[in-house]
Tab-separated table of C-alpha atoms and ligand atoms in Angstrom:
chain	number	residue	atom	x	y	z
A	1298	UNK	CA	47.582	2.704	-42.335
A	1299	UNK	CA	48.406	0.763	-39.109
A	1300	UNK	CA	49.372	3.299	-36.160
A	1301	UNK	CA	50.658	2.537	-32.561
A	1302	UNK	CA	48.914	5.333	-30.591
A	1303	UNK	CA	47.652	6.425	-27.407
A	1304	UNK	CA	44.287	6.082	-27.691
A	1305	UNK	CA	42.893	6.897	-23.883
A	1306	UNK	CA	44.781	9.187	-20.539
A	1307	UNK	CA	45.027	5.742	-19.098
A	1308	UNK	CA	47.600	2.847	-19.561
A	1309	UNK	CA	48.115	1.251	-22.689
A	1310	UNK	CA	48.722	1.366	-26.305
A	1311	UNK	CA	46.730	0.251	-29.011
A	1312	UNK	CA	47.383	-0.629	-32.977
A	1313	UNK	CA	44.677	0.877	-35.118
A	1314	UNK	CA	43.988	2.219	-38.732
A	1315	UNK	CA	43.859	5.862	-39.665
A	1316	UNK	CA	44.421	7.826	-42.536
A	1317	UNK	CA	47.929	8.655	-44.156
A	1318	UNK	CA	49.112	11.943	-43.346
A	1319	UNK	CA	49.375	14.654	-45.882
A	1320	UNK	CA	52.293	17.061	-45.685
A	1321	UNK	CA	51.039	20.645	-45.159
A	1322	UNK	CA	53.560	23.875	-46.011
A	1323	UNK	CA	56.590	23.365	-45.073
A	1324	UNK	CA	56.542	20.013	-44.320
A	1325	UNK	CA	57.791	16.560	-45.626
A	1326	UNK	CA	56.217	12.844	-45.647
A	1327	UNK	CA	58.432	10.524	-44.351
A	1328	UNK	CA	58.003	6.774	-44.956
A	1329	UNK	CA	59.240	4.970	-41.879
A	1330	UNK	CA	61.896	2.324	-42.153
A	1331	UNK	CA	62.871	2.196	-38.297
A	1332	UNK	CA	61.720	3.141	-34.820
A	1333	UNK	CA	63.086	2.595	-31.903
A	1334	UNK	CA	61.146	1.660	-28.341
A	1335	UNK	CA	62.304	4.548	-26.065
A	1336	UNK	CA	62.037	4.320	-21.976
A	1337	UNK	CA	59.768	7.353	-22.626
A	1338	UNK	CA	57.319	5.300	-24.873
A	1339	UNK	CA	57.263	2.612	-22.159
A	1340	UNK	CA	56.294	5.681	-19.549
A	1341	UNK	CA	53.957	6.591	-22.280
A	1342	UNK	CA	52.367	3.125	-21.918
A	1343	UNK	CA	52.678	2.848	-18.248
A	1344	UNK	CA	51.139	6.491	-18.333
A	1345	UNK	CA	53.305	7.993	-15.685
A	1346	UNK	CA	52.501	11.311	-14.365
A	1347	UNK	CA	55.446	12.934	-16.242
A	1348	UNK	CA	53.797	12.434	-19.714
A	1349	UNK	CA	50.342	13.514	-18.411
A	1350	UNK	CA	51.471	16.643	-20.979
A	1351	UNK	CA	50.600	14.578	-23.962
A	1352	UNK	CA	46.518	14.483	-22.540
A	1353	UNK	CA	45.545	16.910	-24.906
A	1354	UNK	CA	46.851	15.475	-27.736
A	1355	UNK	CA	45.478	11.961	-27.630
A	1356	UNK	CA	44.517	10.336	-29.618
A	1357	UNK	CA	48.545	10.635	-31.099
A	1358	UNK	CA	50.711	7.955	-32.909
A	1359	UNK	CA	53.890	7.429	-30.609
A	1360	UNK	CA	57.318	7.031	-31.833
A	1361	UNK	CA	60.002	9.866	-31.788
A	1362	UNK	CA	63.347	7.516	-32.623
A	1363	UNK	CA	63.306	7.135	-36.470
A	1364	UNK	CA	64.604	6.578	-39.913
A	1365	UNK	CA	63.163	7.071	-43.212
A	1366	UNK	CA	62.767	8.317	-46.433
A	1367	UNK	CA	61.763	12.043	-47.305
A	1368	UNK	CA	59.141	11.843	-50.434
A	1369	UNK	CA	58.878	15.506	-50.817
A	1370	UNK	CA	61.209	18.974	-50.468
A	1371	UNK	CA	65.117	18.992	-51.242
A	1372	UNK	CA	65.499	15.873	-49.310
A	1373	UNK	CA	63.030	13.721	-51.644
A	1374	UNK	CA	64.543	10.629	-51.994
A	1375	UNK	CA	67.291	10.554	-49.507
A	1376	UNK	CA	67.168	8.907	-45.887
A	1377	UNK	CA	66.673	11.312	-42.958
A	1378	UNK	CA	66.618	11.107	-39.371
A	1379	UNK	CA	64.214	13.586	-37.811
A	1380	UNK	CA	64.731	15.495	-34.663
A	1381	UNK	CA	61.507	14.457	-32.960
A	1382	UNK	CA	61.469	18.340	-30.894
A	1383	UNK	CA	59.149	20.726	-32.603
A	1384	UNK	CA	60.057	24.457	-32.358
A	1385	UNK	CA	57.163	27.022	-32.895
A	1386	UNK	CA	58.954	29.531	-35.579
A	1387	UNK	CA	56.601	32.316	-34.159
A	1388	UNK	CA	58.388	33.249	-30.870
A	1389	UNK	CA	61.088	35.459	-30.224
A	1390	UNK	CA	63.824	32.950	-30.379
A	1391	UNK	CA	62.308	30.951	-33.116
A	1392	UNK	CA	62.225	34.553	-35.361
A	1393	UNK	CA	65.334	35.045	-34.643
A	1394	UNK	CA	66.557	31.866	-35.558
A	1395	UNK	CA	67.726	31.286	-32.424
A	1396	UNK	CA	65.748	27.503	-32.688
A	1397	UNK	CA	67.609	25.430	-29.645
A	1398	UNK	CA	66.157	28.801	-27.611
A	1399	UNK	CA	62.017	28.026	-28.740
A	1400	UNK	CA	60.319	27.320	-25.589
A	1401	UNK	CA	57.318	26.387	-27.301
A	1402	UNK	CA	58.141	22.795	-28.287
A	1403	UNK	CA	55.498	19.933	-29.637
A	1404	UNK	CA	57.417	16.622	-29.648
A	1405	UNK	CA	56.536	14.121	-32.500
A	1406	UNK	CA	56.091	11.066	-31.052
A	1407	UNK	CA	54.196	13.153	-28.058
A	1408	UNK	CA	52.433	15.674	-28.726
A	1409	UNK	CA	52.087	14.830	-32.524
A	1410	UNK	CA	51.671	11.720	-34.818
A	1411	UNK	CA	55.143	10.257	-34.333
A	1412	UNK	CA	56.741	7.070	-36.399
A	1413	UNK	CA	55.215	4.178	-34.724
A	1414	UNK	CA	53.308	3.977	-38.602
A	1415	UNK	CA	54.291	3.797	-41.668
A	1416	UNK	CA	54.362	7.376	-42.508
A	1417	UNK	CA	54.648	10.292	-40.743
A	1418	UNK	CA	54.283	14.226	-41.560
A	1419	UNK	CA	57.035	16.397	-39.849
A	1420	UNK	CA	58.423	19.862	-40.337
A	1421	UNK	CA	61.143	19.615	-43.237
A	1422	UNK	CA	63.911	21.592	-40.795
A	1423	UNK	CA	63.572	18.972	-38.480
A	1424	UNK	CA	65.216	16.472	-41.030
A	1425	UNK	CA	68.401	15.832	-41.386
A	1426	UNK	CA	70.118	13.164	-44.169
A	1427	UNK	CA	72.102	10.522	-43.173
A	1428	UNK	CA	74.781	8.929	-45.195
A	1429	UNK	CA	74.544	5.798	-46.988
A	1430	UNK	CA	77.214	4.317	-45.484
A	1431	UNK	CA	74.888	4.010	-42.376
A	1432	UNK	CA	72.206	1.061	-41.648
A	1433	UNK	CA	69.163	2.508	-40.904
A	1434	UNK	CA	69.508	-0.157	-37.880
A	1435	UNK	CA	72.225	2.657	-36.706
A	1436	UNK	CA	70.727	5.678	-37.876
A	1437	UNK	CA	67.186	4.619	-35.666
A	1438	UNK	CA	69.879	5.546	-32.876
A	1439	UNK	CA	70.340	8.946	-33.416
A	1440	UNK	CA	68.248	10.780	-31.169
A	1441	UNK	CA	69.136	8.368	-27.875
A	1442	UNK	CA	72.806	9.197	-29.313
A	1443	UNK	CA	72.534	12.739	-28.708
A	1444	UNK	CA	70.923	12.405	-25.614
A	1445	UNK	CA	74.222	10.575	-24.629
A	1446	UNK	CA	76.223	13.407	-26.388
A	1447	UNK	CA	74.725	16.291	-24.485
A	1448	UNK	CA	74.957	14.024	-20.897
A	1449	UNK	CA	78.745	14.452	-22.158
A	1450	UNK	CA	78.749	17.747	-22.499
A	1451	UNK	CA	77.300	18.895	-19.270
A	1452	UNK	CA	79.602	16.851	-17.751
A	1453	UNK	CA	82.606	18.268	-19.259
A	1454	UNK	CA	86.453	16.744	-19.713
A	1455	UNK	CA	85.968	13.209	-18.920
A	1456	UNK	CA	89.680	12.031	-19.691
A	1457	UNK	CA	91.399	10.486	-16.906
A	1458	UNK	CA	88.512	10.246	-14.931
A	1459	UNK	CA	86.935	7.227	-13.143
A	1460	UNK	CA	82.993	6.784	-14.564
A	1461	UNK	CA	80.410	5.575	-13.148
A	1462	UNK	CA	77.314	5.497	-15.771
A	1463	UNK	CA	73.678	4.006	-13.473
A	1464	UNK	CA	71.544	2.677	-16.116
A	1465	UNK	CA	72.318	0.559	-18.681
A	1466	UNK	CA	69.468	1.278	-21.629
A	1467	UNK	CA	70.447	3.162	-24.128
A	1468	UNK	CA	70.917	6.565	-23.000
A	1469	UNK	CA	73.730	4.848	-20.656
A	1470	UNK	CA	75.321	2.564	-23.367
A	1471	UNK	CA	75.585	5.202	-25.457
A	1472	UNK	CA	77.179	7.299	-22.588
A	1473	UNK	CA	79.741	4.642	-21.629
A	1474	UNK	CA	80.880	4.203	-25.271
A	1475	UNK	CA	81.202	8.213	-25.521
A	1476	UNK	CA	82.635	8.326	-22.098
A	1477	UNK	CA	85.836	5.861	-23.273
A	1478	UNK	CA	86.041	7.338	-26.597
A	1479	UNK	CA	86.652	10.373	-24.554
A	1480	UNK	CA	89.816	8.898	-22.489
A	1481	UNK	CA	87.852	8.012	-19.221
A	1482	UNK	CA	90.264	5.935	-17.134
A	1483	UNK	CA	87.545	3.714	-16.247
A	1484	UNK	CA	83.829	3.141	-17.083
A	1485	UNK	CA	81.395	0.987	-14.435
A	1486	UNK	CA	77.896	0.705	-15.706
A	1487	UNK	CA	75.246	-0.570	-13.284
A	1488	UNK	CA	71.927	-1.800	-13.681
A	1489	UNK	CA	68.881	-3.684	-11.932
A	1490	UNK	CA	67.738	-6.814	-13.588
A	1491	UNK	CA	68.698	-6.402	-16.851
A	1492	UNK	CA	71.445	-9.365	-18.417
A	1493	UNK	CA	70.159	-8.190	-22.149
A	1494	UNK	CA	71.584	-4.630	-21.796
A	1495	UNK	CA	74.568	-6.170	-19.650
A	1496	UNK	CA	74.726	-8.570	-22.710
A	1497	UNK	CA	74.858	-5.731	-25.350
A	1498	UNK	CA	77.435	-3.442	-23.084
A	1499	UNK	CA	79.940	-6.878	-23.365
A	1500	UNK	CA	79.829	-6.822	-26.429
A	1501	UNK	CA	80.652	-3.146	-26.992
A	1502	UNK	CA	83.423	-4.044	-24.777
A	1503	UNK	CA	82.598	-3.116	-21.114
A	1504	UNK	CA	83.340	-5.795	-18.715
A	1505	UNK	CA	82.811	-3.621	-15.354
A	1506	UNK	CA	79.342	-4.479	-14.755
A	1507	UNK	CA	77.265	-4.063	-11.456
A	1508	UNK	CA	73.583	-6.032	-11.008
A	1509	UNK	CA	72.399	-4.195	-8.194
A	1510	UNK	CA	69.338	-6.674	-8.033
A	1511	UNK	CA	71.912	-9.207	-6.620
A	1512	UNK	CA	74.756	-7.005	-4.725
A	1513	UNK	CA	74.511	-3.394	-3.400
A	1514	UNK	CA	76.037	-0.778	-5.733
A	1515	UNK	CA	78.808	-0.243	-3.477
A	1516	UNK	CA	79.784	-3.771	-3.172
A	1517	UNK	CA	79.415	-4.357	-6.414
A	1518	UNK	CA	81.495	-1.362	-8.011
A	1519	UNK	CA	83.846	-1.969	-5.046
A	1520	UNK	CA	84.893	-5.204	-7.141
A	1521	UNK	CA	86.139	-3.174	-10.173
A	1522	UNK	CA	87.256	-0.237	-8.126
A	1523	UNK	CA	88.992	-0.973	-4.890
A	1524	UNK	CA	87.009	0.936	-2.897
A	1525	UNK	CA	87.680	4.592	-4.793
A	1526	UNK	CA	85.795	6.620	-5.773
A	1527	UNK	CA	84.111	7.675	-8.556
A	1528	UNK	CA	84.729	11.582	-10.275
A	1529	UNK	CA	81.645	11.355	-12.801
A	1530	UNK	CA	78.323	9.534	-12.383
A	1531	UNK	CA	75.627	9.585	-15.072
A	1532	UNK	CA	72.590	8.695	-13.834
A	1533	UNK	CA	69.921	7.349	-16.848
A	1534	UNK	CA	67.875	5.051	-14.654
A	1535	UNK	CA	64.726	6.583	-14.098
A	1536	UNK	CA	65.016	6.058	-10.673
A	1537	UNK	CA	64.956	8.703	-8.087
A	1538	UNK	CA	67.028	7.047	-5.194
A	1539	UNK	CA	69.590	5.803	-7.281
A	1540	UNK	CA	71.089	9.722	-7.296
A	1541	UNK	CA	71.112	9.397	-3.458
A	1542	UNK	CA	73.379	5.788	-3.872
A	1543	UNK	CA	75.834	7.742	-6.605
A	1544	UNK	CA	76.556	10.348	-4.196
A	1545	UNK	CA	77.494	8.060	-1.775
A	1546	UNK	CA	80.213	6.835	-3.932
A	1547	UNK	CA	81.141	10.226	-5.432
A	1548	UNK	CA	84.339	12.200	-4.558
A	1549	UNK	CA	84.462	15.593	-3.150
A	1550	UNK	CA	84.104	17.860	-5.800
A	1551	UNK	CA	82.635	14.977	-8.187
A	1552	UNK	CA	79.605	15.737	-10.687
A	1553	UNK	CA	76.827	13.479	-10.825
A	1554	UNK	CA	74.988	14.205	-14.371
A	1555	UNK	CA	71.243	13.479	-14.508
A	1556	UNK	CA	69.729	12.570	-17.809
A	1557	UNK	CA	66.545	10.009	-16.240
A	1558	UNK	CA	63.098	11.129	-16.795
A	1559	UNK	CA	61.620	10.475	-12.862
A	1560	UNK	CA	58.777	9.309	-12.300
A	1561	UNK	CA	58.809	10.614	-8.911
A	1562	UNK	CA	60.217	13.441	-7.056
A	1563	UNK	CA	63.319	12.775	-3.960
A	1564	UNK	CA	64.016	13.572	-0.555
A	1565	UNK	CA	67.767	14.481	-0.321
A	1566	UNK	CA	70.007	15.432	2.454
A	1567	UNK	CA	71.588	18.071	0.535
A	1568	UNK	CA	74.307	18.388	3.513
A	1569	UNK	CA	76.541	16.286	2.453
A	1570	UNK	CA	76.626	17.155	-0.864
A	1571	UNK	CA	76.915	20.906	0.430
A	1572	UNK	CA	79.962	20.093	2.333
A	1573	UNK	CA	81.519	17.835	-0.146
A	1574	UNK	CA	80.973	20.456	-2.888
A	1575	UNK	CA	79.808	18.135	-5.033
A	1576	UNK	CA	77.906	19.041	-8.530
A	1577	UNK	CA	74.294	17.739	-9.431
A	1578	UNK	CA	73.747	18.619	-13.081
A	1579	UNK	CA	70.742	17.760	-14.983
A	1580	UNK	CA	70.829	16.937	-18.828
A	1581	UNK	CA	68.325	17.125	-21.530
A	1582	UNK	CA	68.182	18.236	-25.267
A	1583	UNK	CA	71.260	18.808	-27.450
A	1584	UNK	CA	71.851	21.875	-29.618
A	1585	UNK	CA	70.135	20.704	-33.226
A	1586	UNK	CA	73.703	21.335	-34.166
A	1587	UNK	CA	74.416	17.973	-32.779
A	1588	UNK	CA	72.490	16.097	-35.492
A	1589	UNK	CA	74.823	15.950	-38.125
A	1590	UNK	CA	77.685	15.348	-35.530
A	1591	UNK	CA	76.081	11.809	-34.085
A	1592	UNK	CA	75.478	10.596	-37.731
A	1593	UNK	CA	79.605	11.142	-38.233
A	1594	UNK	CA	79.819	9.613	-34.562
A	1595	UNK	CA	77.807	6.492	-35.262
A	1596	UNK	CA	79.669	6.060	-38.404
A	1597	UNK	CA	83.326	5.942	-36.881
A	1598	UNK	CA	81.657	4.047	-34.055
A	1599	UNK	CA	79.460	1.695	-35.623
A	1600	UNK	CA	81.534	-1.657	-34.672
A	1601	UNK	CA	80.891	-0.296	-30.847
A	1602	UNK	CA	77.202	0.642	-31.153
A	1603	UNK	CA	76.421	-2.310	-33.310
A	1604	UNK	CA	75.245	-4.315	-30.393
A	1605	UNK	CA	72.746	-2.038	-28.921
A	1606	UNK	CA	69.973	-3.194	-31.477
A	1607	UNK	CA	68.757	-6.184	-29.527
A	1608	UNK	CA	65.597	-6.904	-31.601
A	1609	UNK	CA	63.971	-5.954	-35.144
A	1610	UNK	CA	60.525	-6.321	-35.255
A	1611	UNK	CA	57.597	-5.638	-37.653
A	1612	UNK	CA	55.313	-2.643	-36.413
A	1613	UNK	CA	52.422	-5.212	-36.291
A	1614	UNK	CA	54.277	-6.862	-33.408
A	1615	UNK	CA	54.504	-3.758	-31.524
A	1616	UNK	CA	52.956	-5.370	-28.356
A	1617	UNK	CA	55.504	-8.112	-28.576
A	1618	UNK	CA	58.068	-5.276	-28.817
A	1619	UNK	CA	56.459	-3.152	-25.729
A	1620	UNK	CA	56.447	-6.132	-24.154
A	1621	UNK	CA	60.025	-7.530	-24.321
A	1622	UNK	CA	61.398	-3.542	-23.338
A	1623	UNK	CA	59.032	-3.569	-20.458
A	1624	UNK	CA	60.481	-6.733	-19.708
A	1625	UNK	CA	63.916	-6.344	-19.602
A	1626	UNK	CA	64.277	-8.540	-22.249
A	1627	UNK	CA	65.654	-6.449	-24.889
A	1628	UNK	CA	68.412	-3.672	-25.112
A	1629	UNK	CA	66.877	-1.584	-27.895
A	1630	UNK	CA	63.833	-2.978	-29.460
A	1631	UNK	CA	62.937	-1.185	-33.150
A	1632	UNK	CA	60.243	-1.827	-34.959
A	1633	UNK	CA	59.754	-1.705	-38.993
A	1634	UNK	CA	56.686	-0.996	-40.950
A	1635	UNK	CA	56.312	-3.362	-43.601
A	1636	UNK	CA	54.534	-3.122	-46.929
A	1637	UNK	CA	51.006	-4.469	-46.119
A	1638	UNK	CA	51.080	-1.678	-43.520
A	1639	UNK	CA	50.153	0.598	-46.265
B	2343	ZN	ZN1	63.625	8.631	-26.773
B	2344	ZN	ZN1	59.659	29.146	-30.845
């Protein structure tokens, strides 16, 4: 079958053939209907220093954001999203079924064959069905979705508050359409470059945008807030200094939440965020609980989230795909096997 993988610990991807996978106990074959290009697969790509980790494991098929169809255990038949997060189910935690505790992850997609191919082997607890009523289109967003959700949660009560979300890919759309649905008084999203994520975030309805490639972020959120500032900032750019730039524009006492995978570390003056008590609060995986939640999310919100699916692609155009996300072309890119894939 054709398989996008990381072939080399250097940049690039390629498209090759390799065998189907065959479920082994306890497992299910999926057969890929959707995938999504994550900022993690383009750092993947890139080959960052943060996903050095996944060295050992190459040569792996990437691709952790999917939809498909189980063909064996209870689910046979039925469309499932998978959480792409591993546990071990020998540790402590893991024995106790105490799963969201395991601290012994593999992530498919990373550190094993993920759903960049037309079919893909995963644990059958890591699948979870999704109703009919939703297009796989939507249900390829789950995972980014409850990246989002948790970014919410470690926030905390959002109503009333003034929002400012940094990053406008699809950890932050999905953040800003949470963050409303949640009663914030106001939602800014900023971003760098990038008119086809602006393009999707207008048409879920958010006209406070900020192009920091063409004002500062201050000037430019100045426009849609008079000057106040903000109590919340999500940060899901990626980029280090923008956390330095939030604070600037955060109250006392404000939380910025950080959900960007960074490339490189920061130098911060931590005095002024010492004396204006404010909160720096880093975000990462949901409870699995979460799962089934998002599905029920996406389905009262589908109108919103609609536009965040940019472009559909089939998985023999991956490049095309990899390219148009690395080039800021694209809000969410996904790509499809298709029959002659095998
Ligand atoms: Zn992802
Ligand atoms: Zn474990």
């Amino acid at each position: 079958m054709l398989a996008l993988q990381k072939t080399s610990p250097a940049a690039g991807l390629e498209l090759v053939e390799v065998p189907v996978p065959e479920a082994g106990a306890g497992e299910v074959l999926v057969r890929v209907r959707a995938t999504g290009i994550c900022g993690s697969d383009l750092h993947v790509d890139d080959w960052t220093p943060s996903y050095a980790f996944i060295a050992p494991s190459i040569p792996v098929t990437i691709g952790h954001e999917f939809v498909g169809v189980a063909q064996n255990g209870p689910l046979a038949g039925r469309r499932v999203v998978v959480r792409p997060s591993v546990t071990c189910g020998v540790c402590a935690a893991c024995t106790d079924g105490r799963h969201d505790a395991c601290e012994r992850r593999r992530g498919i997609g990373m550190t094993r064959d993920g759903a960049f191919a037309p079919w893909v082997r995963v644990p059958q607890r890591n699948c979870v069905p999704v109703p009919d009523s939703l297009s796989d289109d939507m249900a390829a967003l789950t995972e980014p979705l409850t990246i989002s959700m948790q970014a919410l949660r470690t926030a905390g009560d959002v109503a009333g508050l003034r929002v400012l979300v940094m990053g406008p890919g699809t950890i932050g759309q999905g953040i800003a359409a949470l963050a409303r649905r949640a009663g914030a008084a106001q939602v800014v999203v900023s971003g760098c470059d990038d008119a086809a994520r602006f393009d999707a975030l207008r048409a879920m309805g958010f006209e406070a945008l900020v192009d920091v490639k063409t004002q500062s972020l201050a000037d430019g959120t100045r426009l849609h807030t008079g000057g106040a500032p903000f109590d919340l900032v999500f940060e899901a750019t990626g980029v280090p200094e923008t956390i330095t730039e939030a604070l600037a524009l955060l109250r006392r006492n404000g939380t910025v939440v950080v959900t960007g995978i960074h490339a490189r570390p920061l130098a911060l003056d931590l005095t002024p965020l010492v004396r204006n008590q404010q909160q720096l609060r880093g975000s990462f995986r949901p409870p699995e609980s979460d799962w089934p939640l998002a599905l029920a999310l996406m389905g009262e919100m589908d109108a919103v989230l609609r536009p965040m699916v940019s472009h559909v692609l089939p998985l023999a155009r991956a490049h095309e795909g990899f390219a148009l996300a690395h080039g800021r072309q694209a809000s969410k890119v996904l790509l499809c096997p298709e029959v002659g894939d095998a």
